[in-house]
Tab-separated table of C-alpha atoms in Angstrom:
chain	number	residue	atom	x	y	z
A	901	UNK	CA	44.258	29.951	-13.697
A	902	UNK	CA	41.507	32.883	-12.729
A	903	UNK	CA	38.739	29.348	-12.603
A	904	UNK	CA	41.200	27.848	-10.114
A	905	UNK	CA	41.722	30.577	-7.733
A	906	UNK	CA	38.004	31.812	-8.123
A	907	UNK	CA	36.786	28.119	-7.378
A	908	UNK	CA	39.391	27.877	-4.012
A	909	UNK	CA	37.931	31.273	-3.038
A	910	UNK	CA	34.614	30.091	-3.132
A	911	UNK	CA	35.500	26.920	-1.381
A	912	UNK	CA	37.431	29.021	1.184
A	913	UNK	CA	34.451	31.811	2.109
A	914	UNK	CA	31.777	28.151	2.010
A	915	UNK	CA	34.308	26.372	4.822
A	916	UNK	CA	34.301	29.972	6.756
A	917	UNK	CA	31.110	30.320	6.594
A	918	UNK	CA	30.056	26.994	7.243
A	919	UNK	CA	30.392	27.536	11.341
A	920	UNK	CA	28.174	30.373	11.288
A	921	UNK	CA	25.469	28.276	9.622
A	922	UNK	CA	25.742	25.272	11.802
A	923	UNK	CA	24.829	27.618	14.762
A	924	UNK	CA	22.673	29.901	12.640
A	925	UNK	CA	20.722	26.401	11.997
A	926	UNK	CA	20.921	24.930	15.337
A	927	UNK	CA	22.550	21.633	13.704
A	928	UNK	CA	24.646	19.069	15.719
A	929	UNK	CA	26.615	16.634	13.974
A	930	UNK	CA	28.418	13.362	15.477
A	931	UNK	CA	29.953	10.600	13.885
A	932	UNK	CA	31.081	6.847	14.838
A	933	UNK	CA	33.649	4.169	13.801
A	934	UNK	CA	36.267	1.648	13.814
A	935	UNK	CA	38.778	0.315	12.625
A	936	UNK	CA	40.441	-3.511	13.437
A	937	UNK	CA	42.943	-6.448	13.425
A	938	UNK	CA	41.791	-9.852	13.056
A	939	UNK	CA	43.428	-13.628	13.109
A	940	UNK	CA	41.429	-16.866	12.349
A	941	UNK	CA	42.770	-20.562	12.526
A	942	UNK	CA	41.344	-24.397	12.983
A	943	UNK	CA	39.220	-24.880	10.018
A	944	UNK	CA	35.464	-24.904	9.576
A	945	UNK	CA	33.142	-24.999	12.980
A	946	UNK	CA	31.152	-27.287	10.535
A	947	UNK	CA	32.927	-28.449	7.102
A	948	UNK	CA	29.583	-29.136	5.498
A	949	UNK	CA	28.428	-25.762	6.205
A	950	UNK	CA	31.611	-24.202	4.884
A	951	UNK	CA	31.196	-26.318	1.888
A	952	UNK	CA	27.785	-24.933	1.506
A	953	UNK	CA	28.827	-21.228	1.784
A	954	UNK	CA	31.568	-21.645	-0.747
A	955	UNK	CA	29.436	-22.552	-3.659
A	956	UNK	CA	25.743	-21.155	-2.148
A	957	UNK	CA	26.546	-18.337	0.027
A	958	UNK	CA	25.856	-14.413	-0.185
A	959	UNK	CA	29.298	-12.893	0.074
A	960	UNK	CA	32.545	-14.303	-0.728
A	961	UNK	CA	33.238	-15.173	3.215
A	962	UNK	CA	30.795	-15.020	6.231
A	963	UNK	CA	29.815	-12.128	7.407
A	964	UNK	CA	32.163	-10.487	10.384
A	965	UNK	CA	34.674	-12.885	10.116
A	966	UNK	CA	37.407	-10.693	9.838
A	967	UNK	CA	41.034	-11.101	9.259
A	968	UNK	CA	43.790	-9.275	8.551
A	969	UNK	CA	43.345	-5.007	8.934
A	970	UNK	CA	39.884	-3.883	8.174
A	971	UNK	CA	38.270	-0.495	8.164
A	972	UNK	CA	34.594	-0.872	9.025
A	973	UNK	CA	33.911	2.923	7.748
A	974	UNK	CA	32.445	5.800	9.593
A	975	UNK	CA	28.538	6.964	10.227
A	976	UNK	CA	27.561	10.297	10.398
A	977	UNK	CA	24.324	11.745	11.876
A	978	UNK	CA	23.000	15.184	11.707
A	979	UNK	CA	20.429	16.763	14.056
A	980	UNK	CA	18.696	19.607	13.324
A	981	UNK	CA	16.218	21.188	15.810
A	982	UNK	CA	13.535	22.974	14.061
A	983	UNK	CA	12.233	24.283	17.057
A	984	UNK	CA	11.980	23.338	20.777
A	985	UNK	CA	9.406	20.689	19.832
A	986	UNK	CA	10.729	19.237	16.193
A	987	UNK	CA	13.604	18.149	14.962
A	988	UNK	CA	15.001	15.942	11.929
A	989	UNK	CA	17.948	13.767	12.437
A	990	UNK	CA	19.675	11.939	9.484
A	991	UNK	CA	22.599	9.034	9.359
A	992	UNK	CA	24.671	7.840	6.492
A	993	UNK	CA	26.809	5.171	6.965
A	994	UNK	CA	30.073	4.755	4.865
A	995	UNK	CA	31.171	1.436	4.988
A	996	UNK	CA	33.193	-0.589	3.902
A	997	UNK	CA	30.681	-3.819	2.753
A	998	UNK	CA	31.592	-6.252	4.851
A	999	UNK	CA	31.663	-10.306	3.643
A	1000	UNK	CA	35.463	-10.124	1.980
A	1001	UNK	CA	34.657	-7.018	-0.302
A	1002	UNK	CA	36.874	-4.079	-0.531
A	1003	UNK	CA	33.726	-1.953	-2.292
A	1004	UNK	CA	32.582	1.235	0.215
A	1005	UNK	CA	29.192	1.246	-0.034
A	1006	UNK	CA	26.947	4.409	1.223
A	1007	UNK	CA	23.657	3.709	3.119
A	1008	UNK	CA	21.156	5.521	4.418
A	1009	UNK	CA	20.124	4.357	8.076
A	1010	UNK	CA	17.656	6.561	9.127
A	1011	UNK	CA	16.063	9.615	8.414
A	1012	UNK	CA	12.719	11.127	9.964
A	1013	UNK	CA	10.710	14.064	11.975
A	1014	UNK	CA	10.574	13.876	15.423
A	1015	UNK	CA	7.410	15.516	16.879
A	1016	UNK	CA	8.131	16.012	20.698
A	1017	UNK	CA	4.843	16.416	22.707
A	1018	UNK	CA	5.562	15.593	26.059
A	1019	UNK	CA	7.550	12.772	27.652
A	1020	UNK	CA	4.202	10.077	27.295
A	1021	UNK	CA	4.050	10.719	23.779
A	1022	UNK	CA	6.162	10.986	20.947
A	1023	UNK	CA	5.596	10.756	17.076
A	1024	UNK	CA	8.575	9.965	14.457
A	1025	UNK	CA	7.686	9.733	10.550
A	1026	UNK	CA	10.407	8.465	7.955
A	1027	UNK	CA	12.748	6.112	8.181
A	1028	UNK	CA	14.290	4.536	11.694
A	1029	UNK	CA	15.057	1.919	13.668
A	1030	UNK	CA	12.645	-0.555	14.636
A	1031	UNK	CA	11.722	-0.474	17.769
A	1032	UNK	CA	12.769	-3.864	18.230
A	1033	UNK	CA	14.187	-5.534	21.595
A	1034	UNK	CA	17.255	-3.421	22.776
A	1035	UNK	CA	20.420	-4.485	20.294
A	1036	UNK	CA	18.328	-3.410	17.224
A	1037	UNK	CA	18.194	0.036	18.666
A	1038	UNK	CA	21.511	0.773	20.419
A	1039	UNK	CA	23.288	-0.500	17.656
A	1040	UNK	CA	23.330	2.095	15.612
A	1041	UNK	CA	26.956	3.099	16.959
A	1042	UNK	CA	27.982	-0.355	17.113
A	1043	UNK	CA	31.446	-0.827	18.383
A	1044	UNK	CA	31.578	2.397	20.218
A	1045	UNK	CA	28.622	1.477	22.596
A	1046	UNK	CA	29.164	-2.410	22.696
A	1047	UNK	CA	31.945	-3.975	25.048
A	1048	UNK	CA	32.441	-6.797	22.641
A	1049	UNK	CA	33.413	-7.096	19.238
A	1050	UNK	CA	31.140	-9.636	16.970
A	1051	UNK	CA	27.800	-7.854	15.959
A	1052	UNK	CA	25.150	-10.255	16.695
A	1053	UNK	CA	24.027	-12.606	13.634
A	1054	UNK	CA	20.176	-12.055	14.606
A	1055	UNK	CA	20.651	-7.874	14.282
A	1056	UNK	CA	22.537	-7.927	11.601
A	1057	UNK	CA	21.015	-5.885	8.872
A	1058	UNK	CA	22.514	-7.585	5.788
A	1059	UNK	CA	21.170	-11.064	6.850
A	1060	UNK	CA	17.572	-9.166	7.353
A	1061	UNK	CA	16.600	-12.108	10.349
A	1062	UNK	CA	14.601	-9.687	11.709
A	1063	UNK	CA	13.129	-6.860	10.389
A	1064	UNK	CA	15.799	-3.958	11.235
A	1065	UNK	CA	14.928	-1.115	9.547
A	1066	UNK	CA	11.231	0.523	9.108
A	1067	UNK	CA	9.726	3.310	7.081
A	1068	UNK	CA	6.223	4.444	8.775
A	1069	UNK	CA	5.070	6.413	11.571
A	1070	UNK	CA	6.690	5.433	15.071
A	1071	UNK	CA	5.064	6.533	18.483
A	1072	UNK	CA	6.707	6.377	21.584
A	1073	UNK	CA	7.045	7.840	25.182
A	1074	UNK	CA	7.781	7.624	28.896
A	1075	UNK	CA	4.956	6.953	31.732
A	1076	UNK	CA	5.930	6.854	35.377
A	1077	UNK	CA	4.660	4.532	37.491
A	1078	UNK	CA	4.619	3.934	40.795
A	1079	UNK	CA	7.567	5.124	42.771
A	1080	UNK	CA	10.540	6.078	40.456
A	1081	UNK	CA	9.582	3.338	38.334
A	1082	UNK	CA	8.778	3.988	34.813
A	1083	UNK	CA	7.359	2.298	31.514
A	1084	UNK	CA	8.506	2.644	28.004
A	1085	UNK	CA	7.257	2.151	25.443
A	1086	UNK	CA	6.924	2.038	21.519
A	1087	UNK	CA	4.714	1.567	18.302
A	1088	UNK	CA	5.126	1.353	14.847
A	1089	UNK	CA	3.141	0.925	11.527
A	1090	UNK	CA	5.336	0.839	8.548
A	1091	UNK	CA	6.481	-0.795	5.084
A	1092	UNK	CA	6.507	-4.311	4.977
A	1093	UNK	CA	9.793	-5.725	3.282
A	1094	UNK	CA	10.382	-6.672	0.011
A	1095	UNK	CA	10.392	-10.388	-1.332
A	1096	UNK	CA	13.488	-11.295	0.363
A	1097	UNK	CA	14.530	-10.056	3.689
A	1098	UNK	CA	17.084	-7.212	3.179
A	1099	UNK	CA	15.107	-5.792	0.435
A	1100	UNK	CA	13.713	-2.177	2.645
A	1101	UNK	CA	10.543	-1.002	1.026
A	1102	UNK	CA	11.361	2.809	1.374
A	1103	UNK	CA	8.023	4.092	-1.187
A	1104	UNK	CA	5.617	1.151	-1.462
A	1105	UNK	CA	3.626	1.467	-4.932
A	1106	UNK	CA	1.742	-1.549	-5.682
A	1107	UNK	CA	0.347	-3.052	-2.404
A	1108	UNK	CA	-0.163	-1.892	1.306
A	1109	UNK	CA	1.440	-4.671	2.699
A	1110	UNK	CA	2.728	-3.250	6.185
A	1111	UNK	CA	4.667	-4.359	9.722
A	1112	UNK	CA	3.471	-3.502	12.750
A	1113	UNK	CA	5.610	-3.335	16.179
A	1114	UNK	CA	4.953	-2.903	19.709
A	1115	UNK	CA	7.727	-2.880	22.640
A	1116	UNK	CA	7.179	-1.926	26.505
A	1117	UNK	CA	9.969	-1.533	28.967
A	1118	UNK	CA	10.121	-1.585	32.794
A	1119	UNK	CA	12.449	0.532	34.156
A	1120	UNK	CA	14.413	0.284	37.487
A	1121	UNK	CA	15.490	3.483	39.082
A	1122	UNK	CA	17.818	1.127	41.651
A	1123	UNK	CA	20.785	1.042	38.974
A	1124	UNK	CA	22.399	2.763	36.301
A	1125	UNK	CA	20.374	1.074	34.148
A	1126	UNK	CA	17.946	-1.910	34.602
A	1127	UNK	CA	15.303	-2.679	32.405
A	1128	UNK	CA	13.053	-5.739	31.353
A	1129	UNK	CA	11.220	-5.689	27.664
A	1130	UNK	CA	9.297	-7.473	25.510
A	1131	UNK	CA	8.486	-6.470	22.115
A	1132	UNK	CA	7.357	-8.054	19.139
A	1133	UNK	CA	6.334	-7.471	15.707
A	1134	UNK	CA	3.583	-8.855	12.989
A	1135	UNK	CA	3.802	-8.601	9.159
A	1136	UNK	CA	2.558	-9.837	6.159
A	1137	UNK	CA	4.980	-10.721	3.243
A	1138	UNK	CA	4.764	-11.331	-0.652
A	1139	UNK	CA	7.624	-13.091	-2.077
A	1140	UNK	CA	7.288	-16.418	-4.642
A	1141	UNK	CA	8.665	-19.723	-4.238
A	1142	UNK	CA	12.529	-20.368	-4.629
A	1143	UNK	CA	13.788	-24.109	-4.437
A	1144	UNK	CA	13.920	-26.421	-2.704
A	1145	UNK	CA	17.717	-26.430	-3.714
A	1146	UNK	CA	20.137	-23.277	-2.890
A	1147	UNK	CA	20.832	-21.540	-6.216
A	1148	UNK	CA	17.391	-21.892	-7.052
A	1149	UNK	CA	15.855	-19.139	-8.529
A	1150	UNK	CA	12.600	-17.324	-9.186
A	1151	UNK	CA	11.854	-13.944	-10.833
A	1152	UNK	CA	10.102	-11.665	-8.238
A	1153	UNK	CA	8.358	-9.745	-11.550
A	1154	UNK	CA	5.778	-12.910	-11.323
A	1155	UNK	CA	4.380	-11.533	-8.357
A	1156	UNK	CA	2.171	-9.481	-10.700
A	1157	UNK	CA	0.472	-12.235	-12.332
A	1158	UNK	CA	0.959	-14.442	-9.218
A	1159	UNK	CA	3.136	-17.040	-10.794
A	1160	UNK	CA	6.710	-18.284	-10.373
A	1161	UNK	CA	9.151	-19.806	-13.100
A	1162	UNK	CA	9.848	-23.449	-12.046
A	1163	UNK	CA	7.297	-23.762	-9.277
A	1164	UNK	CA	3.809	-21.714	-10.421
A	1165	UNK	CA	3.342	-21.005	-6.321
A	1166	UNK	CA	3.134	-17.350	-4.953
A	1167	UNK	CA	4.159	-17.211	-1.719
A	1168	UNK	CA	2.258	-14.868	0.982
A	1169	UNK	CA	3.483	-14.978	4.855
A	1170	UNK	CA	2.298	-13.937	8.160
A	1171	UNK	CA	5.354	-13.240	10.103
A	1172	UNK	CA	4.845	-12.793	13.869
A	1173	UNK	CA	7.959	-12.425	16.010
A	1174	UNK	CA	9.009	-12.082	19.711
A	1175	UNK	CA	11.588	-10.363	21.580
A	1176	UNK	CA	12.202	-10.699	25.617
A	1177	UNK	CA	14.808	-8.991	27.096
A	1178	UNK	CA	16.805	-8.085	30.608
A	1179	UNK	CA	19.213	-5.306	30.587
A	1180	UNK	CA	21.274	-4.386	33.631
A	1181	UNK	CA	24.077	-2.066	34.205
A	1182	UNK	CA	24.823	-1.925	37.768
A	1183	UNK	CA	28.641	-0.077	39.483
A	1184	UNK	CA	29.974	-3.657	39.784
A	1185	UNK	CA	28.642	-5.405	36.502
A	1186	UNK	CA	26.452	-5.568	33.295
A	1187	UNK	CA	24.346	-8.387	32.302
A	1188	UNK	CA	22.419	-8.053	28.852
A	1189	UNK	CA	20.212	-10.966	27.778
A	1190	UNK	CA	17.866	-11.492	24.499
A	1191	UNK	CA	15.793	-13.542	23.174
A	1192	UNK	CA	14.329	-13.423	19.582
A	1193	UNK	CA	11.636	-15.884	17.845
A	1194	UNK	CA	9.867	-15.911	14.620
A	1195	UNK	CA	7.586	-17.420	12.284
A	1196	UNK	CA	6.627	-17.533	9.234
A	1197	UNK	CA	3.345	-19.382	7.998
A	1198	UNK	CA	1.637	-19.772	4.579
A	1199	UNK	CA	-1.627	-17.859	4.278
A	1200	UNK	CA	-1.985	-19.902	0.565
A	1201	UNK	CA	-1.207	-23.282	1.767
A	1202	UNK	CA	1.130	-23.527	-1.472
A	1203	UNK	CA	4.430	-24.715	0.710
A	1204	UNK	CA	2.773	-27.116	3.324
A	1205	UNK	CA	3.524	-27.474	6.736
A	1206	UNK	CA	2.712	-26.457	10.055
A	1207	UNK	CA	5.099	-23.368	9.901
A	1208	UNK	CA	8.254	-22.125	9.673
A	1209	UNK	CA	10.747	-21.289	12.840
A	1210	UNK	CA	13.991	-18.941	13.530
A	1211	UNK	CA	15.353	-18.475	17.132
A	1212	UNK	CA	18.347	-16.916	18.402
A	1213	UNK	CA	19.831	-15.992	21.805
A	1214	UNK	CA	22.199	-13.208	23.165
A	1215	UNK	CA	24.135	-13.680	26.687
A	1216	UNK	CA	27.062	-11.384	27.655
A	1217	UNK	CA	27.765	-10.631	31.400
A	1218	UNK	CA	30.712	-7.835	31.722
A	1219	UNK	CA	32.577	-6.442	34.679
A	1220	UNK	CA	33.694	-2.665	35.291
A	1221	UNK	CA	36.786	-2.234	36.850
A	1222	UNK	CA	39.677	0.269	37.024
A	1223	UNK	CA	37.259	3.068	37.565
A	1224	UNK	CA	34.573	1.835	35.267
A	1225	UNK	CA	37.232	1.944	32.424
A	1226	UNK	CA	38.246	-1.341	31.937
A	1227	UNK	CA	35.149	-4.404	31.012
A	1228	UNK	CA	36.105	-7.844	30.823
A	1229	UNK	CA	33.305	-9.916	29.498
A	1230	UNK	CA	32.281	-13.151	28.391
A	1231	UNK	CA	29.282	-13.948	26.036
A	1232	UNK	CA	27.507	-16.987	24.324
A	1233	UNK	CA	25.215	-16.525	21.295
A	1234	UNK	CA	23.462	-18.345	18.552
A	1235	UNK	CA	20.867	-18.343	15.851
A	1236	UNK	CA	18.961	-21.390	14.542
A	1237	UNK	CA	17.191	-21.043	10.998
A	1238	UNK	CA	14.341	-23.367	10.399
A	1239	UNK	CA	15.176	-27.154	8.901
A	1240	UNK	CA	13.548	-26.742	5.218
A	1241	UNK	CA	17.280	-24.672	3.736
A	1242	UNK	CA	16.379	-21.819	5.898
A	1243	UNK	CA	12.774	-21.712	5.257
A	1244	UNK	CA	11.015	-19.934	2.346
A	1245	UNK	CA	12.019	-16.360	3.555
A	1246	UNK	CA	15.463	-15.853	5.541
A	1247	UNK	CA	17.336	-17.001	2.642
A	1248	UNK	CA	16.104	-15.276	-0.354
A	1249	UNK	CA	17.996	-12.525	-1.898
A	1250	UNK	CA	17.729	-10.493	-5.226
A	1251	UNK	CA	20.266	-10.809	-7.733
A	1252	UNK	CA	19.893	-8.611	-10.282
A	1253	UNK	CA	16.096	-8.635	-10.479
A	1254	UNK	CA	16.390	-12.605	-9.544
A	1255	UNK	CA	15.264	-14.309	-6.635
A	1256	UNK	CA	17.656	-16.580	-5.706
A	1257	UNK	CA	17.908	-18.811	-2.571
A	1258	UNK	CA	21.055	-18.602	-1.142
A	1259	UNK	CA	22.526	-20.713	1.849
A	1260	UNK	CA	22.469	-18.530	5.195
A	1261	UNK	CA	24.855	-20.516	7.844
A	1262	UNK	CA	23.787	-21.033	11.033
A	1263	UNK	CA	25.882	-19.341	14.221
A	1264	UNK	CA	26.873	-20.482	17.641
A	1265	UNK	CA	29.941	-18.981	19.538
A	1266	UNK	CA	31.732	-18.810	23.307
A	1267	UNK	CA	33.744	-15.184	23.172
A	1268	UNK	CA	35.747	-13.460	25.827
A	1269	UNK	CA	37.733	-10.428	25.961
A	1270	UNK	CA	38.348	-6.937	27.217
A	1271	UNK	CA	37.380	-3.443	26.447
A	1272	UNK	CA	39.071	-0.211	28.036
A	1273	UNK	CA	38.182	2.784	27.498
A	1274	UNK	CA	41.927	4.656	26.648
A	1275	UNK	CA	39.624	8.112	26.244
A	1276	UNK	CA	36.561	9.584	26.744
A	1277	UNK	CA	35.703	8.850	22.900
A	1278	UNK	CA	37.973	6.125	22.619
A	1279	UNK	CA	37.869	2.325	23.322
A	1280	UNK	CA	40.249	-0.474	22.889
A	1281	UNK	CA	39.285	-4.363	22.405
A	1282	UNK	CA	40.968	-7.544	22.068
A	1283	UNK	CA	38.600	-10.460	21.718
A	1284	UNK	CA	38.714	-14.134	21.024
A	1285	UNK	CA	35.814	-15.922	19.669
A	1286	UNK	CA	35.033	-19.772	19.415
A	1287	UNK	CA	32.661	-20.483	16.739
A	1288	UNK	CA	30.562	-23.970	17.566
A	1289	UNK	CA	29.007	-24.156	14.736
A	1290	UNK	CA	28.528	-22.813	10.672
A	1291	UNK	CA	31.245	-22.042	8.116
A	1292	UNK	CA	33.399	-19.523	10.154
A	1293	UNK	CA	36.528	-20.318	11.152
A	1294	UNK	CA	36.534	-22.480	14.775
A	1295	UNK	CA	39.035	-20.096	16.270
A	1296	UNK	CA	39.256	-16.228	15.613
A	1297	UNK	CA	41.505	-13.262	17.347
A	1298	UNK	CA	40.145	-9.435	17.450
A	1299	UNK	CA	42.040	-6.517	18.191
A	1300	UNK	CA	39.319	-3.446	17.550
A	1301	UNK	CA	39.706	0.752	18.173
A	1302	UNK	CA	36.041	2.447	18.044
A	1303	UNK	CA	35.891	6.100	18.066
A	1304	UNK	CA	32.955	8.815	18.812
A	1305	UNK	CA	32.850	12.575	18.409
């Protein structure tokens, strides 16, 4: 009895205390989530590719198609300012893994220094976003920023299309230009990924294999917020062949002797990738579009070809009404993987210390819907979604709350 009540003392005096470090510190801590209801009917967009999924896919349903109540989890971030020039900010994300599991998983989504010089020039070291077009790095509070629902297939971190996360050195500022106009922009040197695409490469031992990014932004001072970027990103990657067939496989630990079980070819990539974009927030309406190309070619000349190619696109136009509070919005997206199953990147995952190449469904959707903003911290969604194409359902309902504090 005399462990219990010592052990709630100590917990009691830690929680009383624990105010007076947070200021003593100088820490700030926020958080994000969201919780929703979801419906889907009609079948298949494409019955081959939900035949496909079923037997080759990564999860046990698509990604994001949701139905019934789902808790997405909530992210917390911590800021701690050092001093009036250095801080460290920190975000783990406790989710619940989406794809028709019911497993919470705990990930770390970024965590670095940031060395503030001046407003031209900027220096982060650890892990962050990279500073890829302008979903990649606003989406780090997903629902509570976003007016619509469906996270886009392209930025979606457990498909790894693009590279999302990076763990280097990041540079970055703010020059004005003439007028009120001003340019951003950003660069990065850091790990290259692993030998499949979601595979982040947070200590690299062996090689020095490493992904550089560059992204420049015009600003307009005319509106809230109106900017045109283009960014883009080069990379080299060391992986080993895996098919033709999905549910091929390949052990990665060949790398080291530079075969492959079944095929004999290592695989090494240039990746180079490109990322237009236009964002505009204006008092009357938003329009946000995006643009993302990659590709991957074979630096050994062991997979033939001229090349392999990935697109997608991003449209949404929104209105703001009822005192900026209330956004209807319409929005059109897609991604298109290259013909050869994917390509010899994209669809590679690990299992279990196998490569295996799994089938990663194409996407292609009309959605429209609402968001209001009930309180300051607070917005309400209800979305429908038409999928044109892959294994998701052709017709899906959302009904979404997102929180901030």
């Amino acid at each position: 009895m005399k462990t219990r009540l010592f052990t709630k003392a100590i917990v009691v005096l830690v929680l009383l205390w624990v105010p007076q470090l947070v200021r003593a510190a100088n820490l700030e801590f926020s958080g994000f989530g969201d919780m929703t209801y979801a419906t889907t009917w009609g079948g298949p967009a494409d019955d081959a590719d939900a035949a496909q999924f079923s037997t080759d896919g990564t999860d046990a349903s698509p990604l994001s198609q949701n139905k019934g109540f789902g808790n997405t989890g909530i992210d917390f971030v911590v800021l701690a300012e050092l001093n009036d020039r250095l801080s460290m900010m920190s975000e783990v994300n406790l989710q619940l893994e989406r794809g028709g599991s019911s497993e919470i998983g705990l990930d770390v989504e970024r965590t670095f220094l940031d060395y503030r010089i001046n407003n031209g020039f900027n220096i982060q070291v650890g892990s962050f976003f990279t500073p890829i077009g302008f979903h990649n790095r606003t989406l780090y509070s997903r629902a509570w920023l976003m007016y619509s629902i469906q996270i886009p297939d392209f930025d979606e971190e457990e498909l790894g299309l693009i590279p999302n996360h990076s763990t280097g050195v990041h540079i970055y500022g703010n020059v004005p230009t003439m007028g009120d106009h001003s340019l951003n922009y950003a660069f990065s040197v850091a790990n290259a990924r692993g030998p499949d695409p979601v595979t982040l490469i947070l200590n690299r031992d062996e090689d020095d294999r490493k992904t550089v990014t560059a992204l420049f932004e015009w600003v307009f001072p005319s509106h809230r917020d109106f900017r045109i970027g283009l960014s883009g990103w080069a990379a080299e990657l060391d992986t080993v062949q895996v098919g033709p067939n999905f549910g091929n496989t390949s052990d990665p630990t060949d790398l080291v002797n530079g075969t492959a079980p079944g095929t004999g070819n290592r695989v090494e990539l240039d990746e180079l990738g490109f990322n237009p974009y236009l964002v505009l927030y204006s008092e009357r309406f938003n329009l946000i579009l995006e643009y993302v190309a990659s590709r991957h070619e074979d630096s050994l000349g062991n997979l033939g070809g001229d090349g392999f190619d990935f697109e997608a696109v991003f449209a949404e136009l929104s209105l703001n009404l009822m005192d900026d509070t209330f956004h209807p919005y319409i929005r059109y997206d897609f991604t298109d993987l290259p013909d050869e199953n994917g390509g010899p990147y994209l669809p590679l995952r690990d299992d279990g210390g196998t490569l295996t190449r799994h089938f990663i469904p194409e996407f292609e959707a009309f959605i429209v819907g609402f968001a209001y903003d009930v309180f300051a911290l607070n917005r309400i969604k209800v979305e429908y979604i038409q999928h044109l194409d892959g294994a998701r359902e052709k017709h899906g309902f959302n009904i979404q709350t997102a929180f901030a504090f």
